[in-house]
XYZ file of C-alpha atoms in Angstrom:
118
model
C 0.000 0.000 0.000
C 1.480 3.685 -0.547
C 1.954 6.259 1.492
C -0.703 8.839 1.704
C 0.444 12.114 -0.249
C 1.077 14.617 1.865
C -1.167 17.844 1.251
C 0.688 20.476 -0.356
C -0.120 23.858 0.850
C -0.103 26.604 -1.661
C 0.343 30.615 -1.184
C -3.045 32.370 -2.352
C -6.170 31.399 -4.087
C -6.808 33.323 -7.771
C -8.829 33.449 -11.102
C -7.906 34.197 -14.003
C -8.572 37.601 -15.334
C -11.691 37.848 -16.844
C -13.020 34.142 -15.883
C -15.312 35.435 -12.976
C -16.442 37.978 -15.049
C -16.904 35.336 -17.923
C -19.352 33.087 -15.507
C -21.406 35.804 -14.282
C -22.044 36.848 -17.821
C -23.098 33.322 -18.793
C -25.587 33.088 -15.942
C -27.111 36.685 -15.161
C -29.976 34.640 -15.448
C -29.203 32.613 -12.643
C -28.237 34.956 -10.247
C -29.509 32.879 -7.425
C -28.058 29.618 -7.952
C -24.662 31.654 -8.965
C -24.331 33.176 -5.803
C -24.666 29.904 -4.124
C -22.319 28.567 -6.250
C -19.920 31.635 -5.943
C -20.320 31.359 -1.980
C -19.550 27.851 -2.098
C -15.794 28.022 -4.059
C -14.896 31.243 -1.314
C -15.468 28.572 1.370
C -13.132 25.890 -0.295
C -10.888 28.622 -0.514
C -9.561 28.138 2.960
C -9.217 23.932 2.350
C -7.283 24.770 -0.888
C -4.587 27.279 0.819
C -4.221 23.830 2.795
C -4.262 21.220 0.360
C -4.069 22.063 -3.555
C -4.921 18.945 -4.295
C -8.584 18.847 -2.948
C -9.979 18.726 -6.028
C -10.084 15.801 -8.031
C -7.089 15.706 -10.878
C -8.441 15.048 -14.300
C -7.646 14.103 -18.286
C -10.080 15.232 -20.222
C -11.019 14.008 -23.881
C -10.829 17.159 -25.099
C -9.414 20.765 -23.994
C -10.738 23.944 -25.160
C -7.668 26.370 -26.356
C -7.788 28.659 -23.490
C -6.659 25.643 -21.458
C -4.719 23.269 -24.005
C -1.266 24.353 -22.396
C -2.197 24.011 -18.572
C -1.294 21.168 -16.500
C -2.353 20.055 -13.912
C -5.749 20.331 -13.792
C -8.262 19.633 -10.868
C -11.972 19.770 -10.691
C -14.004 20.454 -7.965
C -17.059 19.250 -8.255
C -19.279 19.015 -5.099
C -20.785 22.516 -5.836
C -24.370 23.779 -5.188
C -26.947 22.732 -8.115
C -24.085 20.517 -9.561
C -21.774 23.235 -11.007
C -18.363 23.000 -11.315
C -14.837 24.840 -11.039
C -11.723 23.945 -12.755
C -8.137 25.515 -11.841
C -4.424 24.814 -11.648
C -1.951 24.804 -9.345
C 1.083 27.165 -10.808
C 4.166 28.387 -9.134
C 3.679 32.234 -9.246
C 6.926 34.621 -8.226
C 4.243 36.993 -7.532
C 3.113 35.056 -4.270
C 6.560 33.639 -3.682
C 5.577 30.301 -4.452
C 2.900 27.856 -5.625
C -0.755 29.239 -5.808
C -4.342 27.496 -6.799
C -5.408 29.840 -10.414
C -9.462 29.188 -10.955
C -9.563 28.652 -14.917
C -13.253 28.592 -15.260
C -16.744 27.948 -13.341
C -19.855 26.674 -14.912
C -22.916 24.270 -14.722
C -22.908 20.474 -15.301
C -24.265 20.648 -18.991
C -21.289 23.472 -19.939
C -18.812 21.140 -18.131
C -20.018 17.997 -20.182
C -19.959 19.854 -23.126
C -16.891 21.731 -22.848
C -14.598 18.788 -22.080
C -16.159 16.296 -24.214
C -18.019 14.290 -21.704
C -21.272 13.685 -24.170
């Protein structure tokens, strides 16, 4: 059996410029279930500054070109209303070190759709 992987703690939480900005557009008419959503990935924030790894790693059959050249790349997927949030973990001189980067937030249908899942 192998060890257990040790969590790997990480400087500071981000997004991407323009991602946030990106989901809200592409459900102002959701702004209920967004906020949940929203509300839910600022609570994981603290869990992530922890361990980076939280979310689950993933391959997926297909990349969209925004995020062809970034590895790795973790999901988290127990969101409100089954939404989900995909980032990176990137070593930023910024921050002094490794931080989480959000890459982009959406719905269940988006996700599938995006990354080839149907």
């Amino acid at each position: 059996m192998s060890p257990p992987i040790k969590p790997q703690p990480v400087h500071a939480v981000t997004v991407t410029e323009g991602r946030k900005e990106d989901f809200w557009k592409r459900h102002r008419k959701d702004e209920k279930r967004r906020g949940e959503v929203w509300t839910a990935i600022l609570a994981d924030r603290e869990r992530l500054l922890k361990d980076a790894g939280y979310g689950d790693s993933f391959q997926p059959p297909k990349r969209p070109d925004f995020l062809r050249r970034i590895h790795p790349l973790f999901v988290l997927k127990g969101l409100p209303h089954m939404f989900r949030a995909v980032y990176t973990v990137v070593k930023d001189d910024d921050y002094g070190g490794p931080i989480v980067r959000f890459e982009w937030f959406g719905d269940h249908a988006e996700y599938d759709a995006l990354f080839g899942y149907r």
